């Protein structure tokens, strides 16, 4: 919706516009089954493409350093490539490039998914984390508030505000009941809004409404 309104105001004027959110495979990205409790450190997860500075890794590392001084057991796991200067922080685990087939287990191993991005529309990584039943902390930019409902499926913080990011992480990692509630709500929201089947049906409706395409079916 955010991108649509931005485009409408600058390019399309009064032309018809259709809102269709991306879809993901909810059978692939899903919570892991309940197993025996296992003692481990609290794990934060950050996922990004190759060395993309707009995703907010520098801001996350500053917040993490401050938090780990108070909680040495806190772990930050990074999936994807990261710049060399980010690889020398205690408690940070670098997974490197992870095959898509293994990404569900990466999400499932996290207690909280973090995306302090500086600019974005509707990141698929947030959808995947929510589908795996992981609460999200992200910046309140672009279309992210359309994915993450504040205090229901996660927390939203201002862009570039390291203090607010650290405060949100500390609050959520210290609230087991809140994390469980948000994890369940995140999965429910993903099932209701992020399925690839829903995306295909909505696209089909759009194509069916275009003059001259009656009876045609889009390739999905």
CSV table of C-alpha atoms in Angstrom, one decimal:
chain,number,residue,atom,x,y,z
A,1,UNK,CA,0.0,0.0,0.0
A,2,UNK,CA,2.8,2.4,0.8
A,3,UNK,CA,4.5,1.9,-2.5
A,4,UNK,CA,1.2,2.1,-4.3
A,5,UNK,CA,0.3,5.4,-2.8
A,6,UNK,CA,3.8,6.7,-3.5
A,7,UNK,CA,3.5,5.7,-7.1
A,8,UNK,CA,0.0,7.1,-7.5
A,9,UNK,CA,1.1,10.5,-6.2
A,10,UNK,CA,4.1,10.7,-8.6
A,11,UNK,CA,3.3,8.7,-11.7
A,12,UNK,CA,-0.1,7.1,-12.1
A,13,UNK,CA,-2.5,9.8,-11.0
A,14,UNK,CA,-6.0,8.4,-11.2
A,15,UNK,CA,-5.2,5.2,-13.1
A,16,UNK,CA,-6.6,2.0,-11.5
A,17,UNK,CA,-4.2,0.3,-9.0
A,18,UNK,CA,-4.4,-3.2,-7.5
A,19,UNK,CA,-2.6,-4.2,-4.3
A,20,UNK,CA,-1.3,-7.7,-4.3
A,21,UNK,CA,1.2,-8.7,-1.6
A,22,UNK,CA,4.0,-11.2,-2.3
A,23,UNK,CA,3.3,-14.8,-1.4
A,24,UNK,CA,5.6,-17.5,0.1
A,25,UNK,CA,5.4,-21.2,0.6
A,26,UNK,CA,3.8,-21.7,4.0
A,27,UNK,CA,4.4,-25.4,3.9
A,28,UNK,CA,8.2,-24.8,3.5
A,29,UNK,CA,8.3,-21.8,5.9
A,30,UNK,CA,6.6,-23.0,9.1
A,31,UNK,CA,7.3,-23.4,12.8
A,32,UNK,CA,9.2,-26.4,13.9
A,33,UNK,CA,7.4,-29.0,15.9
A,34,UNK,CA,7.4,-28.8,19.7
A,35,UNK,CA,10.3,-30.6,21.2
A,36,UNK,CA,11.9,-30.9,24.7
A,37,UNK,CA,13.1,-27.7,26.2
A,38,UNK,CA,16.8,-27.1,25.5
A,39,UNK,CA,18.9,-24.7,27.4
A,40,UNK,CA,20.6,-22.2,25.1
A,41,UNK,CA,21.4,-18.5,24.8
A,42,UNK,CA,18.8,-16.0,23.5
A,43,UNK,CA,19.4,-15.9,19.7
A,44,UNK,CA,18.7,-12.9,17.4
A,45,UNK,CA,18.7,-13.4,13.6
A,46,UNK,CA,19.6,-11.0,10.8
A,47,UNK,CA,19.3,-12.0,7.2
A,48,UNK,CA,20.5,-10.0,4.2
A,49,UNK,CA,21.9,-10.2,0.7
A,50,UNK,CA,25.5,-9.6,-0.1
A,51,UNK,CA,26.9,-6.6,1.8
A,52,UNK,CA,23.8,-4.5,1.5
A,53,UNK,CA,24.3,-1.4,3.8
A,54,UNK,CA,20.7,-0.3,3.6
A,55,UNK,CA,19.6,-3.3,5.7
A,56,UNK,CA,20.9,-1.7,8.8
A,57,UNK,CA,23.5,-4.2,9.9
A,58,UNK,CA,25.8,-1.5,11.2
A,59,UNK,CA,23.0,-0.1,13.4
A,60,UNK,CA,22.2,-3.6,14.6
A,61,UNK,CA,25.8,-4.3,15.6
A,62,UNK,CA,26.0,-1.1,17.6
A,63,UNK,CA,22.8,-2.0,19.5
A,64,UNK,CA,24.0,-5.6,20.0
A,65,UNK,CA,27.4,-4.5,21.5
A,66,UNK,CA,25.6,-2.4,24.1
A,67,UNK,CA,23.2,-5.2,25.0
A,68,UNK,CA,25.9,-7.9,25.2
A,69,UNK,CA,27.8,-5.9,27.8
A,70,UNK,CA,24.8,-6.5,30.0
A,71,UNK,CA,24.0,-10.0,28.8
A,72,UNK,CA,27.0,-12.0,27.6
A,73,UNK,CA,24.8,-15.0,26.7
A,74,UNK,CA,23.0,-13.0,24.0
A,75,UNK,CA,23.9,-14.4,20.5
A,76,UNK,CA,23.5,-12.6,17.1
A,77,UNK,CA,23.3,-14.9,14.1
A,78,UNK,CA,23.8,-13.5,10.6
A,79,UNK,CA,22.8,-15.3,7.5
A,80,UNK,CA,24.2,-14.0,4.2
A,81,UNK,CA,27.4,-12.2,3.4
A,82,UNK,CA,28.7,-9.5,5.8
A,83,UNK,CA,31.5,-6.9,5.4
A,84,UNK,CA,34.8,-7.9,6.9
A,85,UNK,CA,34.7,-5.3,9.6
A,86,UNK,CA,31.5,-6.9,11.0
A,87,UNK,CA,33.2,-10.2,11.6
A,88,UNK,CA,35.1,-9.4,14.8
A,89,UNK,CA,32.4,-9.0,17.4
A,90,UNK,CA,32.0,-11.4,20.4
A,91,UNK,CA,28.9,-13.5,20.3
A,92,UNK,CA,28.2,-13.0,16.6
A,93,UNK,CA,27.9,-16.1,14.5
A,94,UNK,CA,28.2,-15.9,10.7
A,95,UNK,CA,26.4,-18.5,8.7
A,96,UNK,CA,27.4,-17.2,5.3
A,97,UNK,CA,25.2,-17.9,2.3
A,98,UNK,CA,22.5,-20.4,3.3
A,99,UNK,CA,20.7,-22.6,0.7
A,100,UNK,CA,17.0,-21.7,0.5
A,101,UNK,CA,16.1,-25.2,1.4
A,102,UNK,CA,17.8,-24.7,4.8
A,103,UNK,CA,16.4,-21.3,5.6
A,104,UNK,CA,13.4,-22.5,7.5
A,105,UNK,CA,15.6,-24.2,10.1
A,106,UNK,CA,17.6,-21.0,10.4
A,107,UNK,CA,14.5,-19.0,11.2
A,108,UNK,CA,13.3,-21.7,13.5
A,109,UNK,CA,16.5,-21.5,15.5
A,110,UNK,CA,16.0,-17.9,16.3
A,111,UNK,CA,14.1,-16.3,19.2
A,112,UNK,CA,13.7,-12.9,17.5
A,113,UNK,CA,14.2,-11.8,13.9
A,114,UNK,CA,15.7,-8.3,13.5
A,115,UNK,CA,15.6,-6.1,10.4
A,116,UNK,CA,16.6,-2.5,11.1
A,117,UNK,CA,16.5,-1.6,7.4
A,118,UNK,CA,16.9,2.0,6.4
A,119,UNK,CA,14.6,1.7,3.3
A,120,UNK,CA,12.4,-1.1,2.1
A,121,UNK,CA,9.0,-2.0,0.7
A,122,UNK,CA,7.7,-5.3,2.1
A,123,UNK,CA,10.7,-7.6,2.8
A,124,UNK,CA,10.2,-11.2,2.1
A,125,UNK,CA,12.5,-12.1,5.0
A,126,UNK,CA,10.0,-10.7,7.4
A,127,UNK,CA,7.2,-12.8,5.8
A,128,UNK,CA,9.4,-15.9,6.1
A,129,UNK,CA,10.3,-15.3,9.7
A,130,UNK,CA,6.7,-14.7,10.7
A,131,UNK,CA,5.6,-17.8,8.8
A,132,UNK,CA,8.1,-19.7,10.9
A,133,UNK,CA,6.6,-18.3,14.1
A,134,UNK,CA,9.3,-15.9,14.9
A,135,UNK,CA,8.5,-12.4,16.3
A,136,UNK,CA,10.0,-9.5,14.4
A,137,UNK,CA,11.7,-6.2,15.4
A,138,UNK,CA,12.0,-3.9,12.4
A,139,UNK,CA,12.2,-0.3,11.5
A,140,UNK,CA,9.0,1.6,10.8
A,141,UNK,CA,9.8,2.4,7.1
A,142,UNK,CA,8.1,1.8,3.8
A,143,UNK,CA,5.6,-1.1,3.8
A,144,UNK,CA,6.9,-2.8,6.9
A,145,UNK,CA,4.1,-1.6,9.2
A,146,UNK,CA,1.7,-3.4,6.8
A,147,UNK,CA,3.5,-6.7,7.7
A,148,UNK,CA,4.5,-6.2,11.4
A,149,UNK,CA,1.7,-5.1,13.7
A,150,UNK,CA,3.1,-3.2,16.6
A,151,UNK,CA,3.1,-5.3,19.9
A,152,UNK,CA,1.0,-8.0,18.2
A,153,UNK,CA,3.5,-9.7,15.8
A,154,UNK,CA,6.6,-7.7,16.8
A,155,UNK,CA,8.0,-4.3,17.5
A,156,UNK,CA,8.6,-1.3,15.3
A,157,UNK,CA,11.4,1.3,15.9
A,158,UNK,CA,12.4,4.5,14.2
A,159,UNK,CA,14.9,4.2,11.3
A,160,UNK,CA,18.5,4.7,12.5
A,161,UNK,CA,17.6,4.9,16.2
A,162,UNK,CA,20.1,2.5,17.8
A,163,UNK,CA,18.9,3.2,21.3
A,164,UNK,CA,15.3,2.4,20.4
A,165,UNK,CA,16.5,-0.7,18.6
A,166,UNK,CA,18.4,-1.9,21.7
A,167,UNK,CA,15.5,-1.1,23.9
A,168,UNK,CA,13.1,-3.1,21.8
A,169,UNK,CA,15.5,-6.1,21.7
A,170,UNK,CA,16.0,-6.0,25.4
A,171,UNK,CA,12.2,-5.7,26.1
A,172,UNK,CA,11.3,-8.6,23.8
A,173,UNK,CA,14.2,-11.0,24.8
A,174,UNK,CA,13.2,-10.4,28.4
A,175,UNK,CA,9.5,-11.2,27.9
A,176,UNK,CA,9.0,-15.0,27.3
A,177,UNK,CA,5.2,-14.8,27.4
A,178,UNK,CA,5.2,-11.8,25.0
A,179,UNK,CA,7.5,-13.7,22.6
A,180,UNK,CA,5.2,-16.8,22.6
A,181,UNK,CA,2.2,-14.6,22.0
A,182,UNK,CA,3.8,-12.7,19.2
A,183,UNK,CA,5.2,-15.9,17.6
A,184,UNK,CA,1.7,-17.4,17.4
A,185,UNK,CA,0.2,-14.2,16.1
A,186,UNK,CA,3.0,-14.0,13.5
A,187,UNK,CA,2.2,-17.4,12.1
A,188,UNK,CA,-1.5,-16.7,12.0
A,189,UNK,CA,-0.9,-13.4,10.2
A,190,UNK,CA,1.3,-15.2,7.7
A,191,UNK,CA,-1.3,-17.8,7.0
A,192,UNK,CA,-4.0,-15.2,6.5
A,193,UNK,CA,-2.0,-12.9,4.3
A,194,UNK,CA,1.2,-14.3,2.9
A,195,UNK,CA,0.4,-17.5,1.1
A,196,UNK,CA,1.5,-18.0,-2.5
A,197,UNK,CA,-2.0,-19.4,-3.3
A,198,UNK,CA,-3.6,-16.1,-2.1
A,199,UNK,CA,-1.2,-14.1,-4.3
A,200,UNK,CA,-2.0,-16.3,-7.4
A,201,UNK,CA,-5.7,-15.9,-6.9
A,202,UNK,CA,-5.5,-12.1,-6.5
A,203,UNK,CA,-3.3,-11.8,-9.6
A,204,UNK,CA,-5.8,-13.9,-11.5
A,205,UNK,CA,-8.6,-11.5,-10.5
A,206,UNK,CA,-6.5,-8.6,-11.8
A,207,UNK,CA,-5.8,-10.2,-15.1
A,208,UNK,CA,-9.5,-11.3,-15.5
A,209,UNK,CA,-10.5,-7.7,-15.1
A,210,UNK,CA,-8.4,-6.5,-18.0
A,211,UNK,CA,-10.4,-6.0,-21.3
A,212,UNK,CA,-9.7,-8.7,-23.8
A,213,UNK,CA,-8.4,-11.2,-21.3
A,214,UNK,CA,-11.8,-12.8,-20.3
A,215,UNK,CA,-11.3,-16.5,-19.7
A,216,UNK,CA,-7.5,-16.3,-19.8
A,217,UNK,CA,-5.5,-17.6,-16.9
A,218,UNK,CA,-2.1,-16.1,-15.9
A,219,UNK,CA,1.0,-18.1,-15.6
A,220,UNK,CA,1.9,-18.4,-11.9
